[in-house]
Coordinates of C-alpha atoms and ligand atoms in Angstrom, one line a residue:
F1 CA -19.8 13.2 40.3
Q2 CA -19.8 9.7 40.6
S3 CA -20.4 7.2 43.5
A4 CA -18.2 4.1 43.9
G5 CA -18.2 1.4 41.2
F6 CA -20.9 1.8 38.7
V7 CA -22.6 5.1 38.1
R8 CA -26.1 5.8 37.5
T9 CA -26.8 8.7 35.2
S10 CA -29.5 10.8 33.9
S11 CA -33.0 10.0 32.7
R12 CA -31.6 9.7 29.2
A13 CA -29.7 6.9 30.5
S14 CA -32.5 4.8 31.8
S15 CA -34.2 5.4 28.6
A16 CA -31.1 4.0 27.0
M17 CA -31.5 0.9 29.3
S18 CA -34.8 0.3 28.1
M19 CA -33.7 -0.1 24.5
A20 CA -31.2 -2.8 25.3
D21 CA -32.3 -6.1 23.6
G22 CA -31.3 -7.9 26.8
E23 CA -28.5 -10.0 25.1
F24 CA -25.9 -7.6 26.4
D25 CA -25.4 -5.2 29.2
F26 CA -24.2 -2.4 26.6
D27 CA -24.4 -1.9 22.9
V28 CA -21.0 -0.2 23.2
A29 CA -18.3 -0.4 26.0
I30 CA -15.4 2.0 25.7
I31 CA -12.3 1.4 27.6
G32 CA -10.5 4.7 28.3
C33 CA -12.3 8.2 28.7
G34 CA -9.6 10.4 27.1
V35 CA -10.7 12.7 24.2
G36 CA -11.0 9.5 22.1
G37 CA -13.2 7.4 24.4
H38 CA -15.1 10.6 25.4
G39 CA -15.7 11.5 21.6
A40 CA -16.8 7.9 20.9
A41 CA -19.3 7.7 24.0
L42 CA -20.9 11.1 22.9
H43 CA -21.4 10.1 19.4
A44 CA -22.6 6.4 20.4
R45 CA -25.2 8.1 22.6
A46 CA -26.3 10.4 19.7
Q47 CA -26.9 7.2 18.0
D48 CA -29.0 5.8 20.9
L49 CA -26.6 3.1 21.7
K50 CA -26.5 2.0 25.3
T51 CA -22.9 3.0 26.1
A52 CA -20.5 2.6 28.9
V53 CA -17.1 4.1 29.5
F54 CA -14.5 2.3 31.7
A55 CA -12.8 5.6 32.8
G56 CA -10.1 4.3 35.1
E57 CA -10.6 7.3 37.4
D58 CA -9.0 9.4 34.8
V59 CA -12.0 11.2 32.8
G60 CA -10.2 13.5 30.1
G61 CA -7.0 11.4 29.8
T62 CA -3.7 12.9 28.8
C63 CA -5.1 15.8 26.7
V64 CA -7.3 17.2 29.5
N65 CA -5.4 16.4 32.6
R66 CA -1.6 16.1 31.4
G67 CA -1.5 17.4 27.9
C68 CA -3.2 19.8 25.5
V69 CA -5.1 21.6 28.0
P70 CA -2.7 22.5 30.7
S71 CA 0.2 22.8 28.2
K72 CA -1.6 25.6 26.3
A73 CA -2.6 27.3 29.5
L74 CA 1.1 27.5 30.3
L75 CA 2.0 28.8 26.8
A76 CA -0.7 31.5 27.1
A77 CA 0.4 32.8 30.3
S78 CA 4.1 32.5 29.7
G79 CA 3.6 33.9 26.2
R80 CA 2.0 37.1 27.7
V81 CA 5.1 37.4 29.9
R82 CA 7.4 37.2 26.9
E83 CA 5.2 39.8 25.1
M84 CA 5.1 42.4 28.0
R85 CA 9.0 42.0 28.4
D86 CA 9.7 42.5 24.9
T87 CA 10.1 46.3 25.3
A88 CA 11.5 46.7 21.9
H89 CA 8.3 45.3 20.2
L90 CA 6.2 47.2 22.6
E91 CA 8.0 50.5 21.9
S92 CA 7.4 49.9 18.2
L93 CA 3.6 49.9 18.9
G94 CA 4.0 53.1 21.0
I95 CA 3.6 51.2 24.4
E96 CA 5.7 51.6 27.4
V97 CA 5.8 49.0 30.4
G98 CA 7.3 48.9 33.7
E99 CA 8.9 45.9 35.2
V100 CA 6.9 42.7 34.4
N101 CA 6.6 40.0 37.1
Y102 CA 4.9 36.7 37.2
S103 CA 3.9 34.3 40.0
R104 CA 5.0 30.8 39.2
E105 CA 2.3 29.4 41.5
G106 CA -0.4 31.6 39.8
I107 CA 0.7 30.3 36.3
A108 CA 0.6 26.8 37.6
A109 CA -2.8 27.4 39.0
H110 CA -4.1 28.6 35.8
A111 CA -3.1 25.4 34.1
K112 CA -4.4 23.1 37.0
N113 CA -7.8 24.9 37.2
L114 CA -8.3 25.0 33.4
A115 CA -7.7 21.2 33.4
N116 CA -10.1 20.7 36.2
R117 CA -12.8 22.8 34.5
V118 CA -12.5 20.9 31.3
K119 CA -12.5 17.7 33.0
G120 CA -15.6 18.6 34.9
N121 CA -17.3 19.9 31.8
L122 CA -16.5 16.3 30.2
E123 CA -18.0 14.6 33.3
M124 CA -21.2 16.6 33.0
S125 CA -21.6 15.7 29.2
L126 CA -21.2 12.1 30.0
V127 CA -23.8 12.2 32.7
G128 CA -26.0 14.6 30.7
L129 CA -26.2 12.3 27.6
G130 CA -26.7 9.3 29.4
V131 CA -23.3 7.6 29.2
D132 CA -22.8 4.9 32.1
V133 CA -19.4 5.7 33.6
V134 CA -17.6 2.6 35.4
E135 CA -15.1 4.3 37.6
G136 CA -12.6 1.2 37.4
R137 CA -10.0 0.2 34.8
G138 CA -11.5 -2.0 32.0
A139 CA -9.9 -5.2 30.5
L140 CA -10.8 -7.8 28.1
T141 CA -11.4 -11.3 29.7
G142 CA -10.5 -13.3 26.7
K143 CA -14.3 -14.3 26.0
P144 CA -16.0 -12.2 23.2
H145 CA -18.0 -9.3 24.3
E146 CA -16.8 -9.3 27.8
V147 CA -15.1 -6.5 29.8
L148 CA -13.9 -7.0 33.4
D149 CA -14.0 -4.0 35.8
Q150 CA -10.6 -4.4 37.3
K151 CA -11.9 -2.4 40.3
T152 CA -14.8 -4.5 41.4
G153 CA -14.1 -7.6 39.6
K154 CA -17.5 -7.4 37.9
V155 CA -17.9 -8.4 34.2
Y156 CA -20.1 -6.4 31.9
T157 CA -21.0 -7.7 28.4
A158 CA -21.1 -5.5 25.3
K159 CA -22.0 -6.1 21.6
D160 CA -18.9 -3.8 20.6
I161 CA -15.9 -2.9 22.6
I162 CA -13.8 0.2 21.9
L163 CA -10.3 0.3 23.3
A164 CA -9.3 3.8 23.9
P165 CA -6.3 3.5 26.6
G166 CA -4.1 6.3 25.1
S167 CA -0.5 6.7 25.7
I168 CA 2.1 7.5 28.4
P169 CA 5.5 9.0 28.2
F170 CA 8.4 7.2 26.6
V171 CA 11.5 7.3 28.8
P172 CA 14.7 6.1 27.2
P173 CA 16.9 3.5 29.1
G174 CA 19.4 5.1 31.3
I175 CA 17.2 8.0 32.3
T176 CA 16.0 8.0 35.9
V177 CA 12.9 10.2 36.1
D178 CA 11.9 11.5 39.5
E179 CA 9.2 14.0 38.1
K180 CA 11.0 16.6 40.3
T181 CA 14.3 17.5 38.9
V182 CA 14.3 15.1 35.9
Y183 CA 10.6 14.9 34.5
T184 CA 8.4 14.0 31.7
S185 CA 5.6 16.3 30.5
D186 CA 3.4 14.6 33.4
G187 CA 5.7 16.6 36.0
A188 CA 6.5 19.8 33.9
L189 CA 3.0 20.7 33.6
E190 CA 2.7 21.2 37.3
L191 CA 5.6 23.8 36.9
P192 CA 7.1 22.9 40.3
F193 CA 10.0 25.3 39.7
V194 CA 11.4 27.5 37.0
P195 CA 14.8 26.2 36.5
E196 CA 17.7 28.5 35.5
W197 CA 19.1 26.2 33.3
V198 CA 17.0 23.2 31.8
A199 CA 18.0 20.6 29.2
I200 CA 15.3 19.2 27.2
V201 CA 15.8 15.8 25.8
G202 CA 14.0 15.5 22.3
S203 CA 12.9 18.5 20.1
G204 CA 9.5 17.3 18.9
Y205 CA 6.2 18.9 19.8
I206 CA 6.5 18.5 23.5
G207 CA 10.1 19.7 23.7
L208 CA 9.5 22.7 21.5
E209 CA 6.5 23.9 23.3
F210 CA 8.1 23.6 26.6
S211 CA 11.1 25.5 25.4
D212 CA 8.9 28.3 24.6
V213 CA 7.4 28.3 28.1
Y214 CA 10.5 28.1 29.8
T215 CA 12.4 30.7 27.7
A216 CA 9.5 33.1 28.3
L217 CA 9.8 32.6 32.1
G218 CA 13.3 33.3 32.2
S219 CA 15.2 29.9 31.8
E220 CA 18.0 28.9 29.8
V221 CA 17.5 25.7 27.4
T222 CA 19.7 23.1 26.1
F223 CA 18.2 20.8 23.7
I224 CA 19.6 17.2 23.4
E225 CA 18.3 15.6 20.2
A226 CA 19.3 12.1 19.0
L227 CA 18.9 12.7 15.2
P228 CA 21.2 14.8 13.1
L229 CA 18.9 17.8 12.8
L230 CA 16.8 19.8 15.4
M231 CA 12.9 19.2 14.9
P232 CA 13.4 16.2 12.7
T233 CA 9.8 15.5 12.0
F234 CA 9.1 19.1 10.6
D235 CA 9.2 20.0 7.0
R236 CA 12.7 21.2 6.6
E237 CA 12.2 24.8 5.4
I238 CA 9.8 25.3 8.1
A239 CA 12.2 23.8 10.7
K240 CA 14.8 26.1 9.4
Q241 CA 12.5 29.2 9.9
A242 CA 11.7 27.8 13.3
E243 CA 15.3 27.6 14.4
R244 CA 15.6 31.2 13.3
L245 CA 12.6 32.4 15.2
L246 CA 12.2 30.1 18.2
I247 CA 15.9 28.9 18.8
R248 CA 18.5 31.4 17.6
E249 CA 16.7 34.4 19.0
R250 CA 16.4 32.9 22.4
P251 CA 18.8 31.6 25.1
I252 CA 18.8 28.1 23.7
D253 CA 21.5 26.1 22.6
Y254 CA 21.6 22.4 21.5
R255 CA 23.4 19.3 20.8
T256 CA 22.3 17.0 17.9
N257 CA 23.1 13.4 17.1
V258 CA 23.7 12.7 20.6
F259 CA 21.7 10.6 23.2
A260 CA 21.2 11.4 26.8
S261 CA 22.4 7.9 27.8
E262 CA 22.5 8.6 31.6
V263 CA 20.5 11.1 33.3
T264 CA 20.8 11.2 37.3
P265 CA 18.1 13.5 39.2
G266 CA 19.5 16.1 41.5
I267 CA 18.1 18.3 44.5
P268 CA 17.0 21.6 43.6
G269 CA 19.3 24.4 44.8
E270 CA 21.8 21.7 46.1
K271 CA 22.8 19.1 43.6
P272 CA 22.5 19.5 39.9
V273 CA 21.2 16.9 37.5
T274 CA 23.9 15.2 35.5
I275 CA 23.4 14.2 32.1
K276 CA 25.8 12.0 30.1
M277 CA 25.7 12.1 26.3
I278 CA 26.9 9.4 23.7
D279 CA 27.4 10.1 20.1
A280 CA 24.4 8.5 18.2
D281 CA 26.7 6.9 15.7
T282 CA 29.9 5.7 17.6
K283 CA 28.0 5.3 20.9
E284 CA 31.1 7.0 22.7
H285 CA 30.6 9.3 25.5
V286 CA 31.0 12.9 24.3
E287 CA 30.0 15.3 27.0
T288 CA 28.5 15.5 30.6
L289 CA 26.2 18.3 31.4
E290 CA 25.3 19.5 35.0
V291 CA 21.9 21.4 35.0
D292 CA 19.2 22.5 37.2
A293 CA 16.6 20.4 35.5
C294 CA 15.9 17.8 32.8
M295 CA 12.9 17.3 30.8
V296 CA 12.4 14.1 28.9
A297 CA 10.3 14.6 25.7
T298 CA 11.2 11.6 23.6
G299 CA 7.9 10.5 22.4
R300 CA 5.0 8.4 23.9
V301 CA 4.1 4.9 24.0
P302 CA 0.7 3.3 24.0
N303 CA -0.7 2.4 27.5
T304 CA -2.0 -1.0 26.5
A305 CA -0.3 -3.2 29.2
N306 CA -2.6 -5.2 31.7
M307 CA -5.8 -4.8 29.8
G308 CA -6.1 -8.4 28.5
L309 CA -5.0 -7.9 25.0
E310 CA -2.9 -11.1 25.0
D311 CA -5.9 -13.2 26.2
A312 CA -8.1 -11.7 23.4
G313 CA -5.5 -12.8 20.8
I314 CA -4.2 -9.4 20.0
E315 CA -0.7 -9.2 19.1
T316 CA 0.7 -5.6 19.8
Q317 CA 3.9 -4.2 18.3
R318 CA 5.9 -2.0 20.9
G319 CA 2.5 -1.9 22.5
F320 CA 0.5 -0.5 19.6
V321 CA -2.9 -2.1 18.4
A322 CA -3.1 -2.7 14.7
V323 CA -6.2 -1.4 13.1
N324 CA -7.6 -1.2 9.7
G325 CA -9.0 2.1 8.2
K326 CA -12.4 1.5 10.0
M327 CA -10.6 1.1 13.5
Q328 CA -11.4 -2.6 13.6
V329 CA -8.6 -4.3 15.6
L330 CA -6.4 -6.7 13.8
T331 CA -4.9 -9.6 15.6
K332 CA -1.5 -9.0 14.0
H333 CA 0.4 -5.9 12.6
D334 CA 1.3 -8.2 9.4
G335 CA -1.6 -9.7 7.9
G336 CA -3.6 -10.3 11.0
D337 CA -7.3 -11.1 11.0
V338 CA -10.2 -8.5 12.0
L339 CA -11.3 -9.4 15.7
P340 CA -15.0 -9.1 15.5
G341 CA -16.7 -6.4 17.7
V342 CA -13.4 -5.0 18.8
W343 CA -12.2 -1.6 18.0
C344 CA -9.1 0.7 18.9
I345 CA -9.0 4.5 18.6
G346 CA -6.6 7.1 19.5
D347 CA -3.0 7.1 20.5
A348 CA -3.0 3.3 21.2
N349 CA -3.2 2.6 17.4
G350 CA -0.3 4.8 16.6
K351 CA -1.9 6.3 13.6
M352 CA -1.6 9.9 14.7
M353 CA -1.0 10.9 18.1
L354 CA -3.2 13.9 18.3
A355 CA -6.3 14.8 20.4
H356 CA -8.6 15.6 17.4
A357 CA -7.6 12.5 15.6
A358 CA -8.5 10.3 18.7
S359 CA -11.9 11.8 18.9
A360 CA -12.3 11.6 15.0
Q361 CA -11.4 8.2 15.0
G362 CA -13.9 7.5 17.9
I363 CA -16.7 9.0 16.0
S364 CA -15.7 7.0 12.9
A365 CA -15.5 3.6 14.8
V366 CA -19.1 4.4 15.9
E367 CA -20.4 5.2 12.4
N368 CA -18.9 1.7 11.3
I369 CA -20.6 0.1 14.5
V370 CA -23.9 1.5 13.5
G371 CA -23.3 0.3 9.8
R372 CA -22.4 3.2 8.0
P373 CA -19.0 2.5 6.6
H374 CA -16.4 5.3 7.3
E375 CA -12.8 5.9 7.2
V376 CA -10.8 8.9 8.8
D377 CA -8.9 10.6 6.0
H378 CA -5.6 11.0 8.0
A379 CA -4.0 13.0 5.2
A380 CA -6.4 15.8 5.8
V381 CA -5.8 15.9 9.7
P382 CA -4.1 19.2 10.7
A383 CA -1.6 19.4 13.4
A384 CA -0.1 22.4 15.3
C385 CA 2.6 23.3 17.6
F386 CA 1.6 26.1 19.8
T387 CA 5.0 28.1 20.1
H388 CA 5.1 31.9 19.8
P389 CA 4.8 32.0 16.8
E390 CA 2.9 28.9 16.0
I391 CA 3.8 26.2 13.5
S392 CA 0.9 24.3 11.6
M393 CA 0.9 21.7 9.0
V394 CA -1.6 19.3 7.2
G395 CA -0.1 16.6 4.7
P396 CA 3.4 15.4 4.1
T397 CA 6.5 17.5 4.5
E398 CA 7.9 18.9 1.1
E399 CA 10.7 16.3 1.3
Q400 CA 7.9 13.4 1.5
A401 CA 5.8 15.2 -1.1
I402 CA 8.8 15.3 -3.7
E403 CA 9.1 11.5 -3.2
M404 CA 5.4 10.9 -3.3
A405 CA 5.2 12.8 -6.7
E406 CA 8.1 11.0 -8.1
K407 CA 6.8 7.5 -7.3
E408 CA 3.1 8.2 -8.2
G409 CA 4.2 10.2 -11.4
W410 CA 2.5 13.7 -10.9
T411 CA 4.0 17.1 -10.8
L412 CA 4.4 18.9 -7.5
G413 CA 3.7 22.7 -7.4
K414 CA 4.8 24.9 -4.7
S415 CA 3.6 28.5 -3.5
Q416 CA 4.3 30.8 -0.8
G417 CA 2.4 33.4 1.2
N418 CA 4.3 35.8 3.7
F419 CA 3.6 37.1 6.7
R420 CA 5.7 40.3 6.1
A421 CA 3.4 41.3 3.3
N422 CA 0.4 41.0 5.5
S423 CA -1.3 44.3 6.9
K424 CA -2.7 42.6 10.1
A425 CA 0.5 40.9 10.9
L426 CA 2.2 44.2 10.5
A427 CA -0.4 45.9 12.4
E428 CA 0.5 43.4 15.2
G429 CA 4.4 44.0 14.7
E430 CA 4.5 40.2 13.9
G431 CA 5.6 39.9 10.3
N432 CA 7.8 37.0 10.7
G433 CA 6.7 33.7 9.0
I434 CA 5.5 32.0 5.9
A435 CA 2.8 29.7 4.6
K436 CA 3.8 27.1 2.1
V437 CA 1.1 25.3 -0.1
L438 CA 2.2 22.2 -2.0
F439 CA -0.3 21.1 -4.7
N440 CA -0.5 18.7 -7.5
K441 CA 0.0 20.7 -10.7
D442 CA -1.8 18.2 -12.9
T443 CA -5.0 18.2 -10.7
G444 CA -4.9 21.6 -8.7
K445 CA -5.5 19.7 -5.7
V446 CA -3.7 20.8 -2.4
V447 CA -1.4 18.1 -1.0
A448 CA 0.1 19.8 1.9
V449 CA 0.4 23.2 3.7
H450 CA 3.1 24.1 6.2
I451 CA 2.8 27.4 8.1
I452 CA 4.9 29.3 10.6
G453 CA 3.7 32.5 11.9
L454 CA 1.2 34.3 14.1
H455 CA -2.0 32.3 14.7
A456 CA -0.8 29.5 12.2
A457 CA -2.8 26.9 14.3
D458 CA -5.9 28.8 13.2
L459 CA -5.0 29.4 9.5
I460 CA -4.3 25.6 9.0
Q461 CA -8.1 24.8 9.3
E462 CA -8.9 26.2 5.7
C463 CA -6.1 24.4 4.2
A464 CA -7.1 20.9 6.1
N465 CA -10.8 21.4 4.9
A466 CA -9.3 22.0 1.4
V467 CA -7.4 18.8 1.4
A468 CA -10.2 16.9 2.9
A469 CA -12.7 18.2 0.1
G470 CA -10.2 18.0 -2.7
T471 CA -10.6 21.6 -3.4
T472 CA -8.2 23.0 -6.1
V473 CA -5.8 25.7 -6.0
Q474 CA -7.8 27.4 -8.8
E475 CA -11.0 27.3 -6.7
L476 CA -9.2 28.3 -3.6
S477 CA -7.7 31.4 -5.5
M478 CA -11.1 32.7 -6.5
M479 CA -12.5 32.4 -2.8
V480 CA -12.7 35.8 -0.9
H481 CA -10.7 36.4 2.3
T482 CA -11.4 39.0 4.8
H483 CA -9.4 42.1 4.8
P484 CA -7.3 42.7 6.9
T485 CA -6.9 39.3 8.4
L486 CA -4.2 36.9 8.5
S487 CA -6.2 34.7 6.3
E488 CA -5.0 36.8 3.4
V489 CA -1.5 35.1 3.8
M490 CA -3.2 31.9 2.7
D491 CA -4.9 34.0 -0.1
E492 CA -1.4 35.2 -1.4
A493 CA -0.4 31.6 -1.5
F494 CA -3.3 30.2 -3.2
K495 CA -3.4 33.1 -5.8
G496 CA 0.3 32.5 -6.3
A497 CA -0.2 28.6 -7.1
V498 CA -2.2 29.8 -10.3
G499 CA 0.0 32.9 -11.2
M500 CA -2.3 35.6 -9.9
S501 CA -1.1 38.5 -7.7
S502 CA -2.9 39.2 -4.5
H503 CA -1.8 42.7 -4.3
Ligands
FAD601 C1 2.0 17.7 26.8 C2 1.3 17.3 25.8 C3 0.7 18.2 25.0 C4 -0.2 17.8 24.0 N1 -0.7 18.8 23.3 C5 -1.6 18.5 22.2 C6 -2.3 19.4 21.6 O1 -2.1 20.6 21.7 N2 -2.9 19.0 20.5 C7 -3.2 17.8 20.1 O2 -4.0 17.6 19.2 N3 -2.6 16.8 20.9 C8 -1.9 17.1 21.9 N4 -1.3 16.1 22.7 C9 -1.5 14.7 22.2 C10 -2.9 14.3 23.0 O3 -3.0 14.5 24.4 C11 -3.2 12.8 22.6 O4 -3.2 12.7 21.4 C12 -4.5 12.5 23.1 O5 -4.9 12.7 24.4 C13 -5.1 11.0 22.9 O6 -6.3 10.7 23.2 P1 -6.5 9.1 23.6 O7 -7.9 9.4 24.0 O8 -6.3 8.3 22.6 O9 -5.7 9.0 24.9 P2 -5.6 9.6 26.4 O10 -5.9 11.1 26.3 O11 -4.2 9.2 26.9 O12 -6.7 8.9 27.2 C14 -6.7 7.5 27.5 C15 -7.3 7.3 28.8 O13 -7.6 5.9 28.9 C16 -7.2 5.6 30.4 N5 -6.9 4.2 30.3 C17 -6.0 3.6 30.0 N6 -6.0 2.3 30.2 C18 -7.4 2.1 30.7 C19 -8.1 0.9 31.1 N7 -7.5 -0.3 31.1 N8 -9.3 1.1 31.6 C20 -9.7 2.4 31.8 N9 -9.0 3.5 31.3 C21 -7.8 3.4 31.0 C22 -6.0 6.7 30.6 O14 -5.8 6.7 32.0 C23 -6.6 7.9 30.0 O15 -7.3 8.4 30.9 C24 -0.4 16.4 23.7 C25 0.1 15.5 24.6 C26 1.0 15.9 25.7 C27 1.6 14.9 26.5
NAD602 N1 0.6 20.4 19.7 C1 0.5 19.2 19.7 O1 -0.3 18.7 18.9 C2 1.3 18.3 20.4 C3 2.0 18.8 21.5 C4 2.5 18.0 22.5 C5 2.5 16.7 22.1 N2 1.9 16.1 21.1 C6 2.0 14.8 20.7 O2 2.6 13.9 21.7 C7 3.4 13.1 21.2 C8 4.8 12.9 22.0 O3 5.4 14.3 21.6 P1 7.0 14.3 21.9 O4 7.4 15.7 21.5 O5 7.6 13.8 23.1 O6 7.4 13.2 20.8 P2 8.0 13.5 19.3 O7 7.9 12.3 18.6 O8 7.3 14.6 18.6 O9 9.5 14.1 19.4 C9 10.5 13.3 20.1 C10 11.8 13.6 19.6 O10 12.7 13.1 20.7 C11 13.8 12.5 19.9 N3 14.4 11.3 20.8 C12 13.8 10.2 21.1 N4 14.6 9.6 21.8 C13 15.7 10.4 22.0 C14 16.9 10.2 23.0 N5 17.0 9.0 23.8 N6 17.6 11.2 23.1 C15 17.6 12.4 22.3 N7 16.4 12.6 21.6 C16 15.6 11.6 21.4 C17 13.3 12.2 18.6 O11 14.2 12.3 17.7 C18 12.2 13.3 18.5 O12 12.9 14.5 17.7 C19 3.6 13.5 19.8 O13 3.4 12.4 18.9 C20 2.7 14.5 19.4 O14 1.8 14.2 18.3 C21 1.4 17.1 20.3

């Protein structure tokens, strides 16, 4: 795809060259080519801006190479194994199957191949659209408009610079990661082995998705969660349902309110991994576990070291770069000034660590660069956890919405749709789950939606669009949903919000 150093691209690239006014090498230089940087680059080219990305030899970044894409491949394959081994469920549909086996190598290869394929597509799109790809890592030099290619030492100039360096796994102190028996998602996605017993430290998105993969493939899982409740960031009612459907029905146990204070790698088949745990309040030792493997899923930290931020006068907080709503970099988190011509998007600004948020912020930054003021409405950005069944959400949890309503002086309404009353879900034999709509009773506007159930990740989009557009539950209740589809779960909730029956 690319030769060493600076990469020449297609004829569109040279037409972009001819547009440069000569003052700068590029109109926009983007540091980091994950989904954020890639989204920004494509939108910049669509505006005919002369665009470079410093890719650090990692086109696609976390999402494509070590995140969303390979994890969804593992979830898809292992999900099928779970389904085909669920004889009771299959028998209820009139299906009989024999023994179901899988090849660990085959599943791992599916994830790897998919990541490579998507990465290849991204590379081709950059070339096709005339983005100049610099292989090396980029860094600010301390002088305005300058980016250093750390591989060749060459300095390029750009009118605007977008920082998009993403994030890396956070490993708490005391935990030794060898990426073989004690690993973060980076190592886990290669599925080097399927441990009989795996401890997962952290019950957030990554922990939950991997517990789904592991239990489907035959592992037993123990969650170790620092906070008093499992899945602490999820809506409580949804977390309770998730505990029923995704934890209690599976070979999973858990410890809460404890830290994994010391984790020592083992040797597969020879020496176990040891995990010492301390009480989160008293800090006293409570238990030591010996397991086959330990996955560390305790959040992610910005990948902003060694890119010249200090030289450029940018003060980070735990590595996060402060930005305003337009994605302009602020010199400080409290009361900093806008740094002219410098923008930061994606995981590195900490606004919302999601792939689609990163690319939306990239597009938004470019809109601002070309003089069309724009801010991403983060309250309308949906999220999903791709377990079986899936969990999805947009907006605050019910607990947060209650607080918001009290503080801002409006009345919170709540309505629920149920998968057990949905013909399509029942046809699939998948009647577990709920969809909860939270709305402002005074205006009718949707504030938040939380769903757990079959294809929840797809169902949330209609709700996110409603939040973004300010659509009311009165309007939504009159919109026609296809029969028989899962979308009628939402129809039931919208109609319920205005006192109508959907049956
Ligand atoms: C296991 C896992 C599963 C996930 N699943 C989902 C999901 O299903 N849905 C979802 O929305 N999100 C998911 N995420 C989160 C998602 O991957 C991130 O939110 C997203 O990748 C952030 O995009 P980004 O562009 O900000 O950063 P990244 O994707 O991290 O990309 C940043 C890139 O910049 C490069 N870089 C860093 N410094 C430099 C430099 N100085 N010069 C040049 N390059 C540099 C990095 O190497 C990297 O390639 C998942 C994450 C993980 C770990
Ligand atoms: N489907 C998706 O959209 C998806 C999937 C995976 C990851 N992601 C993104 O990646 C990011 C990282 O995911 P994650 O699951 O690692 O983080 P997370 O923040 O979702 O969850 C981390 C969990 O670890 C716990 N924890 C932290 N330190 C601990 C310790 N020392 N001991 C025990 N527990 C501890 C936290 O209380 C929390 O419950 C998230 O921000 C998420 O947005 C998204």
